[in-house]
């Protein structure tokens, strides 16, 4: 798979064209941002960990019946993926209250929900990714009713799959954000699943093992990412 010109550079990844119009190469960076880019930093080795972890989890998710953009891992940081048109929604599933949910609704952090919740944010940096509902998403023509139903169904399936995988690794899946795209008219899972996009708490100690260590200046950020990768059975080579 040959990398051609760069199509896009985001906060955490670069995306390259290939000779195949249906295939892109994503290259994960060590850069980290929070609060819509206000806080900037680097998490050494993050790119490789997020690449390897996303690929491992996407393969498990695909095997359980949710289509994904994953094609092939090319090296530590780079992966070939199906070229999708991203649905501009951040789809967030929560099992436990924390983060913006606790802040917005005054619910104590750590409160376990009886059933997972789902919410949508409109992916728009200028507006600060505002919270919207499915009726807004339809009004803004971000997705059709059928697409939203498929997205909801897949998001809860992904939650069930991830909850189990992380629990086997001694981690509680608190919440996560995923994104979907359209590939030849079908909705498939895109983007990434990593400690940048999930909240993971150690099942015994309750320690935060994700990007909240960076967002909230808790220290040992790199160590937490490495530990999550190690527990999932990934061997991360030092670069
Ligand atoms: P929140 O509680 O800040 O709304 O975050 C919910 C989940 O979404 C959490 O797992 C972190 C993840 N997330 C992202 O992946 N990207 C973002 O830009 C934000 C705000 C949250």
PDB file of C-alpha atoms and ligand atoms in Angstrom:
ATOM      1  CA  UNK A   1       0.000   0.000   0.000  1.00  0.00           C
ATOM      2  CA  UNK A   2       1.625   3.236  -1.184  1.00  0.00           C
ATOM      3  CA  UNK A   3       1.088   6.536   0.642  1.00  0.00           C
ATOM      4  CA  UNK A   4       0.279   9.407  -1.736  1.00  0.00           C
ATOM      5  CA  UNK A   5      -0.447  13.046  -0.898  1.00  0.00           C
ATOM      6  CA  UNK A   6      -1.721  14.120   2.511  1.00  0.00           C
ATOM      7  CA  UNK A   7      -5.471  14.657   2.493  1.00  0.00           C
ATOM      8  CA  UNK A   8      -5.933  16.066   5.971  1.00  0.00           C
ATOM      9  CA  UNK A   9      -4.205  16.671   9.281  1.00  0.00           C
ATOM     10  CA  UNK A  10      -6.291  16.538  12.434  1.00  0.00           C
ATOM     11  CA  UNK A  11      -5.400  16.989  16.096  1.00  0.00           C
ATOM     12  CA  UNK A  12      -4.308  13.389  16.619  1.00  0.00           C
ATOM     13  CA  UNK A  13      -3.918  11.889  13.120  1.00  0.00           C
ATOM     14  CA  UNK A  14      -2.807  12.580   9.581  1.00  0.00           C
ATOM     15  CA  UNK A  15      -4.674  11.040   6.660  1.00  0.00           C
ATOM     16  CA  UNK A  16      -3.091  10.178   3.303  1.00  0.00           C
ATOM     17  CA  UNK A  17      -4.550   9.225  -0.065  1.00  0.00           C
ATOM     18  CA  UNK A  18      -3.455   5.987  -1.772  1.00  0.00           C
ATOM     19  CA  UNK A  19      -3.660   4.850  -5.411  1.00  0.00           C
ATOM     20  CA  UNK A  20      -6.967   3.197  -4.520  1.00  0.00           C
ATOM     21  CA  UNK A  21      -9.763   5.803  -4.251  1.00  0.00           C
ATOM     22  CA  UNK A  22     -11.543   3.631  -1.657  1.00  0.00           C
ATOM     23  CA  UNK A  23      -8.492   3.369   0.628  1.00  0.00           C
ATOM     24  CA  UNK A  24      -6.781   5.898   2.918  1.00  0.00           C
ATOM     25  CA  UNK A  25      -3.801   5.560   5.228  1.00  0.00           C
ATOM     26  CA  UNK A  26      -4.099   7.040   8.728  1.00  0.00           C
ATOM     27  CA  UNK A  27      -0.977   7.945  10.643  1.00  0.00           C
ATOM     28  CA  UNK A  28      -1.371   8.426  14.402  1.00  0.00           C
ATOM     29  CA  UNK A  29       0.504  11.280  16.099  1.00  0.00           C
ATOM     30  CA  UNK A  30       1.752  11.677  19.685  1.00  0.00           C
ATOM     31  CA  UNK A  31       0.101  15.122  19.861  1.00  0.00           C
ATOM     32  CA  UNK A  32      -2.639  15.534  22.432  1.00  0.00           C
ATOM     33  CA  UNK A  33      -5.167  18.320  22.804  1.00  0.00           C
ATOM     34  CA  UNK A  34      -8.067  18.928  25.142  1.00  0.00           C
ATOM     35  CA  UNK A  35     -10.866  21.456  25.583  1.00  0.00           C
ATOM     36  CA  UNK A  36     -11.272  21.976  21.835  1.00  0.00           C
ATOM     37  CA  UNK A  37      -7.547  22.439  21.265  1.00  0.00           C
ATOM     38  CA  UNK A  38      -6.989  24.979  24.087  1.00  0.00           C
ATOM     39  CA  UNK A  39      -4.670  22.632  25.960  1.00  0.00           C
ATOM     40  CA  UNK A  40      -1.826  21.190  23.883  1.00  0.00           C
ATOM     41  CA  UNK A  41       0.840  18.620  24.639  1.00  0.00           C
ATOM     42  CA  UNK A  42       2.551  15.422  23.617  1.00  0.00           C
ATOM     43  CA  UNK A  43       2.098  11.946  25.007  1.00  0.00           C
ATOM     44  CA  UNK A  44       5.244  10.018  24.003  1.00  0.00           C
ATOM     45  CA  UNK A  45       4.400   6.762  22.228  1.00  0.00           C
ATOM     46  CA  UNK A  46       0.656   7.515  22.125  1.00  0.00           C
ATOM     47  CA  UNK A  47       0.405   7.304  18.317  1.00  0.00           C
ATOM     48  CA  UNK A  48       1.639   3.722  18.198  1.00  0.00           C
ATOM     49  CA  UNK A  49      -0.481   2.646  21.171  1.00  0.00           C
ATOM     50  CA  UNK A  50      -3.683   4.184  19.774  1.00  0.00           C
ATOM     51  CA  UNK A  51      -3.034   2.696  16.329  1.00  0.00           C
ATOM     52  CA  UNK A  52      -2.418  -0.819  17.636  1.00  0.00           C
ATOM     53  CA  UNK A  53      -5.263  -0.659  20.153  1.00  0.00           C
ATOM     54  CA  UNK A  54      -7.813   0.678  17.656  1.00  0.00           C
ATOM     55  CA  UNK A  55      -6.928  -2.066  15.193  1.00  0.00           C
ATOM     56  CA  UNK A  56      -7.188  -4.824  17.792  1.00  0.00           C
ATOM     57  CA  UNK A  57     -10.582  -3.550  19.001  1.00  0.00           C
ATOM     58  CA  UNK A  58     -11.959  -2.855  15.500  1.00  0.00           C
ATOM     59  CA  UNK A  59     -11.191  -6.458  14.512  1.00  0.00           C
ATOM     60  CA  UNK A  60     -13.063  -7.772  17.570  1.00  0.00           C
ATOM     61  CA  UNK A  61     -15.988  -5.428  16.825  1.00  0.00           C
ATOM     62  CA  UNK A  62     -16.101  -6.472  13.160  1.00  0.00           C
ATOM     63  CA  UNK A  63     -16.115 -10.155  14.216  1.00  0.00           C
ATOM     64  CA  UNK A  64     -19.224  -9.460  16.317  1.00  0.00           C
ATOM     65  CA  UNK A  65     -21.156  -7.974  13.393  1.00  0.00           C
ATOM     66  CA  UNK A  66     -20.468  -4.218  13.349  1.00  0.00           C
ATOM     67  CA  UNK A  67     -18.770  -3.215  10.062  1.00  0.00           C
ATOM     68  CA  UNK A  68     -15.659  -1.018  10.452  1.00  0.00           C
ATOM     69  CA  UNK A  69     -13.263   0.906   8.216  1.00  0.00           C
ATOM     70  CA  UNK A  70     -10.280  -1.275   9.242  1.00  0.00           C
ATOM     71  CA  UNK A  71      -8.345  -2.928   6.412  1.00  0.00           C
ATOM     72  CA  UNK A  72      -4.750  -3.587   7.446  1.00  0.00           C
ATOM     73  CA  UNK A  73      -2.125  -2.417   9.929  1.00  0.00           C
ATOM     74  CA  UNK A  74       0.902  -1.240   7.941  1.00  0.00           C
ATOM     75  CA  UNK A  75       3.352  -0.448  10.743  1.00  0.00           C
ATOM     76  CA  UNK A  76       3.410   0.793  14.344  1.00  0.00           C
ATOM     77  CA  UNK A  77       1.659   4.057  13.586  1.00  0.00           C
ATOM     78  CA  UNK A  78      -0.053   3.551  10.239  1.00  0.00           C
ATOM     79  CA  UNK A  79      -3.122   1.673   9.062  1.00  0.00           C
ATOM     80  CA  UNK A  80      -4.980   1.288   5.773  1.00  0.00           C
ATOM     81  CA  UNK A  81      -8.691   2.046   6.158  1.00  0.00           C
ATOM     82  CA  UNK A  82     -11.765   2.304   3.935  1.00  0.00           C
ATOM     83  CA  UNK A  83     -12.334   5.855   2.757  1.00  0.00           C
ATOM     84  CA  UNK A  84     -15.626   7.009   4.243  1.00  0.00           C
ATOM     85  CA  UNK A  85     -17.606  10.214   4.288  1.00  0.00           C
ATOM     86  CA  UNK A  86     -17.626  10.976   8.018  1.00  0.00           C
ATOM     87  CA  UNK A  87     -21.054  11.534   9.587  1.00  0.00           C
ATOM     88  CA  UNK A  88     -20.369  14.736  11.551  1.00  0.00           C
ATOM     89  CA  UNK A  89     -21.613  13.349  14.861  1.00  0.00           C
ATOM     90  CA  UNK A  90     -19.635  12.434  17.963  1.00  0.00           C
ATOM     91  CA  UNK A  91     -21.531   9.484  19.358  1.00  0.00           C
ATOM     92  CA  UNK A  92     -21.009   9.125  23.104  1.00  0.00           C
ATOM     93  CA  UNK A  93     -22.084   6.109  25.143  1.00  0.00           C
ATOM     94  CA  UNK A  94     -21.895   6.248  28.941  1.00  0.00           C
ATOM     95  CA  UNK A  95     -22.114   3.480  31.544  1.00  0.00           C
ATOM     96  CA  UNK A  96     -21.132   5.628  34.515  1.00  0.00           C
ATOM     97  CA  UNK A  97     -21.657   9.356  35.136  1.00  0.00           C
ATOM     98  CA  UNK A  98     -18.580  11.577  34.911  1.00  0.00           C
ATOM     99  CA  UNK A  99     -17.137  14.348  32.710  1.00  0.00           C
ATOM    100  CA  UNK A 100     -19.564  16.673  30.967  1.00  0.00           C
ATOM    101  CA  UNK A 101     -22.570  14.554  32.036  1.00  0.00           C
ATOM    102  CA  UNK A 102     -21.855  15.062  35.740  1.00  0.00           C
ATOM    103  CA  UNK A 103     -21.042  18.722  35.211  1.00  0.00           C
ATOM    104  CA  UNK A 104     -24.101  19.536  33.100  1.00  0.00           C
ATOM    105  CA  UNK A 105     -26.625  17.539  35.149  1.00  0.00           C
ATOM    106  CA  UNK A 106     -25.194  17.727  38.669  1.00  0.00           C
ATOM    107  CA  UNK A 107     -24.833  13.951  38.989  1.00  0.00           C
ATOM    108  CA  UNK A 108     -22.091  12.640  41.263  1.00  0.00           C
ATOM    109  CA  UNK A 109     -19.064  11.277  39.398  1.00  0.00           C
ATOM    110  CA  UNK A 110     -18.994   7.497  39.491  1.00  0.00           C
ATOM    111  CA  UNK A 111     -22.774   6.982  39.575  1.00  0.00           C
ATOM    112  CA  UNK A 112     -23.470   3.750  37.667  1.00  0.00           C
ATOM    113  CA  UNK A 113     -26.412   3.841  35.240  1.00  0.00           C
ATOM    114  CA  UNK A 114     -28.881   0.949  35.101  1.00  0.00           C
ATOM    115  CA  UNK A 115     -28.701   1.114  31.306  1.00  0.00           C
ATOM    116  CA  UNK A 116     -26.122   2.814  29.079  1.00  0.00           C
ATOM    117  CA  UNK A 117     -26.979   6.280  27.732  1.00  0.00           C
ATOM    118  CA  UNK A 118     -26.310   7.644  24.252  1.00  0.00           C
ATOM    119  CA  UNK A 119     -25.836  11.224  23.123  1.00  0.00           C
ATOM    120  CA  UNK A 120     -24.729  13.089  20.019  1.00  0.00           C
ATOM    121  CA  UNK A 121     -22.506  16.112  19.581  1.00  0.00           C
ATOM    122  CA  UNK A 122     -22.348  18.002  16.298  1.00  0.00           C
ATOM    123  CA  UNK A 123     -18.720  17.681  15.093  1.00  0.00           C
ATOM    124  CA  UNK A 124     -17.937  21.341  14.552  1.00  0.00           C
ATOM    125  CA  UNK A 125     -14.817  22.854  16.145  1.00  0.00           C
ATOM    126  CA  UNK A 126     -15.982  26.441  15.591  1.00  0.00           C
ATOM    127  CA  UNK A 127     -19.135  25.769  17.603  1.00  0.00           C
ATOM    128  CA  UNK A 128     -17.248  23.667  20.202  1.00  0.00           C
ATOM    129  CA  UNK A 129     -18.978  20.363  19.263  1.00  0.00           C
ATOM    130  CA  UNK A 130     -22.381  21.247  20.780  1.00  0.00           C
ATOM    131  CA  UNK A 131     -24.660  18.592  22.268  1.00  0.00           C
ATOM    132  CA  UNK A 132     -27.626  17.872  19.974  1.00  0.00           C
ATOM    133  CA  UNK A 133     -30.393  15.268  19.728  1.00  0.00           C
ATOM    134  CA  UNK A 134     -31.405  13.029  16.816  1.00  0.00           C
ATOM    135  CA  UNK A 135     -34.117  15.427  15.720  1.00  0.00           C
ATOM    136  CA  UNK A 136     -31.531  18.234  15.426  1.00  0.00           C
ATOM    137  CA  UNK A 137     -29.244  15.846  13.527  1.00  0.00           C
ATOM    138  CA  UNK A 138     -32.060  15.235  11.026  1.00  0.00           C
ATOM    139  CA  UNK A 139     -32.951  18.941  10.795  1.00  0.00           C
ATOM    140  CA  UNK A 140     -29.297  19.782  10.099  1.00  0.00           C
ATOM    141  CA  UNK A 141     -29.233  16.947   7.529  1.00  0.00           C
ATOM    142  CA  UNK A 142     -26.254  15.355   9.273  1.00  0.00           C
ATOM    143  CA  UNK A 143     -27.852  11.909   8.951  1.00  0.00           C
ATOM    144  CA  UNK A 144     -31.140  10.293   7.923  1.00  0.00           C
ATOM    145  CA  UNK A 145     -33.558   8.594  10.344  1.00  0.00           C
ATOM    146  CA  UNK A 146     -32.417   5.178   9.133  1.00  0.00           C
ATOM    147  CA  UNK A 147     -28.769   6.102   9.566  1.00  0.00           C
ATOM    148  CA  UNK A 148     -29.394   7.364  13.105  1.00  0.00           C
ATOM    149  CA  UNK A 149     -31.184   4.122  14.010  1.00  0.00           C
ATOM    150  CA  UNK A 150     -28.253   2.102  12.638  1.00  0.00           C
ATOM    151  CA  UNK A 151     -25.746   4.295  14.482  1.00  0.00           C
ATOM    152  CA  UNK A 152     -27.608   3.847  17.790  1.00  0.00           C
ATOM    153  CA  UNK A 153     -27.825   0.071  17.318  1.00  0.00           C
ATOM    154  CA  UNK A 154     -24.121  -0.208  16.450  1.00  0.00           C
ATOM    155  CA  UNK A 155     -23.057   2.126  19.290  1.00  0.00           C
ATOM    156  CA  UNK A 156     -24.747  -0.049  21.923  1.00  0.00           C
ATOM    157  CA  UNK A 157     -23.292  -3.202  20.308  1.00  0.00           C
ATOM    158  CA  UNK A 158     -19.833  -1.607  20.452  1.00  0.00           C
ATOM    159  CA  UNK A 159     -20.430  -0.800  24.139  1.00  0.00           C
ATOM    160  CA  UNK A 160     -21.267  -4.433  24.945  1.00  0.00           C
ATOM    161  CA  UNK A 161     -18.195  -5.695  23.079  1.00  0.00           C
ATOM    162  CA  UNK A 162     -15.791  -3.144  24.579  1.00  0.00           C
ATOM    163  CA  UNK A 163     -17.133  -3.481  28.132  1.00  0.00           C
ATOM    164  CA  UNK A 164     -16.308  -7.186  28.056  1.00  0.00           C
ATOM    165  CA  UNK A 165     -12.886  -6.780  26.402  1.00  0.00           C
ATOM    166  CA  UNK A 166     -11.804  -4.126  28.892  1.00  0.00           C
ATOM    167  CA  UNK A 167     -13.183  -6.017  31.882  1.00  0.00           C
ATOM    168  CA  UNK A 168     -11.025  -9.001  30.862  1.00  0.00           C
ATOM    169  CA  UNK A 169      -8.107  -6.540  31.076  1.00  0.00           C
ATOM    170  CA  UNK A 170      -9.126  -5.372  34.571  1.00  0.00           C
ATOM    171  CA  UNK A 171     -10.591  -2.073  33.314  1.00  0.00           C
ATOM    172  CA  UNK A 172     -14.076  -0.567  33.699  1.00  0.00           C
ATOM    173  CA  UNK A 173     -15.385   1.113  30.565  1.00  0.00           C
ATOM    174  CA  UNK A 174     -16.920   4.316  31.918  1.00  0.00           C
ATOM    175  CA  UNK A 175     -17.774   6.040  28.624  1.00  0.00           C
ATOM    176  CA  UNK A 176     -16.455   6.512  25.089  1.00  0.00           C
ATOM    177  CA  UNK A 177     -16.846   8.496  21.890  1.00  0.00           C
ATOM    178  CA  UNK A 178     -17.057   6.900  18.447  1.00  0.00           C
ATOM    179  CA  UNK A 179     -17.615   8.158  14.919  1.00  0.00           C
ATOM    180  CA  UNK A 180     -19.247   6.586  11.896  1.00  0.00           C
ATOM    181  CA  UNK A 181     -18.876   7.071   8.165  1.00  0.00           C
ATOM    182  CA  UNK A 182     -20.673   6.178   4.951  1.00  0.00           C
ATOM    183  CA  UNK A 183     -18.967   3.654   2.679  1.00  0.00           C
ATOM    184  CA  UNK A 184     -20.824   3.040  -0.584  1.00  0.00           C
ATOM    185  CA  UNK A 185     -24.029   4.100   1.188  1.00  0.00           C
ATOM    186  CA  UNK A 186     -23.584   1.904   4.263  1.00  0.00           C
ATOM    187  CA  UNK A 187     -22.856   3.065   7.821  1.00  0.00           C
ATOM    188  CA  UNK A 188     -19.569   1.692   9.190  1.00  0.00           C
ATOM    189  CA  UNK A 189     -17.496   2.424  12.296  1.00  0.00           C
ATOM    190  CA  UNK A 190     -14.582   4.808  11.598  1.00  0.00           C
ATOM    191  CA  UNK A 191     -12.005   6.925  13.492  1.00  0.00           C
ATOM    192  CA  UNK A 192     -10.432   5.313  16.584  1.00  0.00           C
ATOM    193  CA  UNK A 193     -11.037   3.624  19.943  1.00  0.00           C
ATOM    194  CA  UNK A 194      -8.210   4.348  22.361  1.00  0.00           C
ATOM    195  CA  UNK A 195      -7.481   5.931  25.771  1.00  0.00           C
ATOM    196  CA  UNK A 196      -7.921   9.272  23.934  1.00  0.00           C
ATOM    197  CA  UNK A 197     -11.563   8.453  23.243  1.00  0.00           C
ATOM    198  CA  UNK A 198     -12.574   6.192  26.166  1.00  0.00           C
ATOM    199  CA  UNK A 199     -12.648   6.589  29.911  1.00  0.00           C
ATOM    200  CA  UNK A 200     -11.137   3.528  31.552  1.00  0.00           C
ATOM    201  CA  UNK A 201     -10.886   3.073  35.315  1.00  0.00           C
ATOM    202  CA  UNK A 202      -8.837   0.347  36.948  1.00  0.00           C
ATOM    203  CA  UNK A 203     -11.371  -2.277  38.079  1.00  0.00           C
ATOM    204  CA  UNK A 204      -9.756  -2.625  41.524  1.00  0.00           C
ATOM    205  CA  UNK A 205      -8.291   0.745  42.471  1.00  0.00           C
ATOM    206  CA  UNK A 206     -10.558   2.983  40.368  1.00  0.00           C
ATOM    207  CA  UNK A 207      -7.463   4.811  39.016  1.00  0.00           C
ATOM    208  CA  UNK A 208      -8.029   6.736  35.794  1.00  0.00           C
ATOM    209  CA  UNK A 209      -6.161   5.024  32.918  1.00  0.00           C
ATOM    210  CA  UNK A 210      -7.003   7.345  30.006  1.00  0.00           C
ATOM    211  CA  UNK A 211      -6.703  10.851  28.585  1.00  0.00           C
ATOM    212  CA  UNK A 212      -8.288  12.350  31.709  1.00  0.00           C
ATOM    213  CA  UNK A 213      -4.757  12.031  33.186  1.00  0.00           C
ATOM    214  CA  UNK A 214      -3.688  14.598  30.551  1.00  0.00           C
ATOM    215  CA  UNK A 215      -6.900  16.695  30.671  1.00  0.00           C
ATOM    216  CA  UNK A 216      -6.791  16.970  34.471  1.00  0.00           C
ATOM    217  CA  UNK A 217      -2.960  17.055  34.944  1.00  0.00           C
ATOM    218  CA  UNK A 218      -2.908  13.849  36.987  1.00  0.00           C
ATOM    219  CA  UNK A 219       0.622  12.793  35.891  1.00  0.00           C
ATOM    220  CA  UNK A 220       1.853   9.375  34.655  1.00  0.00           C
ATOM    221  CA  UNK A 221       0.015   9.844  31.351  1.00  0.00           C
ATOM    222  CA  UNK A 222       2.406   7.753  29.197  1.00  0.00           C
ATOM    223  CA  UNK A 223       2.504   5.029  31.850  1.00  0.00           C
ATOM    224  CA  UNK A 224      -1.296   4.717  31.850  1.00  0.00           C
ATOM    225  CA  UNK A 225      -1.458   4.343  28.042  1.00  0.00           C
ATOM    226  CA  UNK A 226       1.311   1.718  28.105  1.00  0.00           C
ATOM    227  CA  UNK A 227      -0.417  -0.191  30.909  1.00  0.00           C
ATOM    228  CA  UNK A 228      -3.752  -0.279  29.059  1.00  0.00           C
ATOM    229  CA  UNK A 229      -1.998  -1.582  25.919  1.00  0.00           C
ATOM    230  CA  UNK A 230      -0.078  -4.186  27.943  1.00  0.00           C
ATOM    231  CA  UNK A 231      -3.262  -5.426  29.624  1.00  0.00           C
ATOM    232  CA  UNK A 232      -4.944  -5.860  26.234  1.00  0.00           C
ATOM    233  CA  UNK A 233      -2.032  -8.095  25.269  1.00  0.00           C
ATOM    234  CA  UNK A 234      -0.346  -5.649  22.891  1.00  0.00           C
ATOM    235  CA  UNK A 235       3.446  -5.550  22.727  1.00  0.00           C
ATOM    236  CA  UNK A 236       4.419  -1.959  22.083  1.00  0.00           C
ATOM    237  CA  UNK A 237       7.944  -1.568  20.741  1.00  0.00           C
ATOM    238  CA  UNK A 238       9.938   1.434  21.946  1.00  0.00           C
ATOM    239  CA  UNK A 239      10.585   3.766  18.983  1.00  0.00           C
TER     240      UNK A 239
HETATM  241  P1  LIG B   1     -17.270  14.180  28.079  1.00  0.00           P
HETATM  242  O1  LIG B   1     -17.717  13.632  29.412  1.00  0.00           O
HETATM  243  O2  LIG B   1     -16.185  15.210  28.208  1.00  0.00           O
HETATM  244  O3  LIG B   1     -18.426  14.633  27.249  1.00  0.00           O
HETATM  245  O4  LIG B   1     -16.600  12.960  27.286  1.00  0.00           O
HETATM  246  C1  LIG B   1     -17.316  11.796  26.985  1.00  0.00           C
HETATM  247  C2  LIG B   1     -16.398  10.776  26.306  1.00  0.00           C
HETATM  248  O5  LIG B   1     -16.005  11.233  25.020  1.00  0.00           O
HETATM  249  C3  LIG B   1     -15.092  10.504  27.052  1.00  0.00           C
HETATM  250  O6  LIG B   1     -14.814   9.114  26.959  1.00  0.00           O
HETATM  251  C4  LIG B   1     -14.055  11.288  26.310  1.00  0.00           C
HETATM  252  C5  LIG B   1     -14.575  11.311  24.904  1.00  0.00           C
HETATM  253  N1  LIG B   1     -14.288  12.546  24.178  1.00  0.00           N
HETATM  254  C6  LIG B   1     -13.591  12.475  22.986  1.00  0.00           C
HETATM  255  O7  LIG B   1     -13.193  11.404  22.541  1.00  0.00           O
HETATM  256  N2  LIG B   1     -13.364  13.641  22.303  1.00  0.00           N
HETATM  257  C7  LIG B   1     -13.787  14.832  22.749  1.00  0.00           C
HETATM  258  O8  LIG B   1     -13.534  15.846  22.085  1.00  0.00           O
HETATM  259  C8  LIG B   1     -14.514  14.892  23.990  1.00  0.00           C
HETATM  260  C9  LIG B   1     -15.007  16.198  24.525  1.00  0.00           C
HETATM  261  C10 LIG B   1     -14.734  13.701  24.654  1.00  0.00           C
END
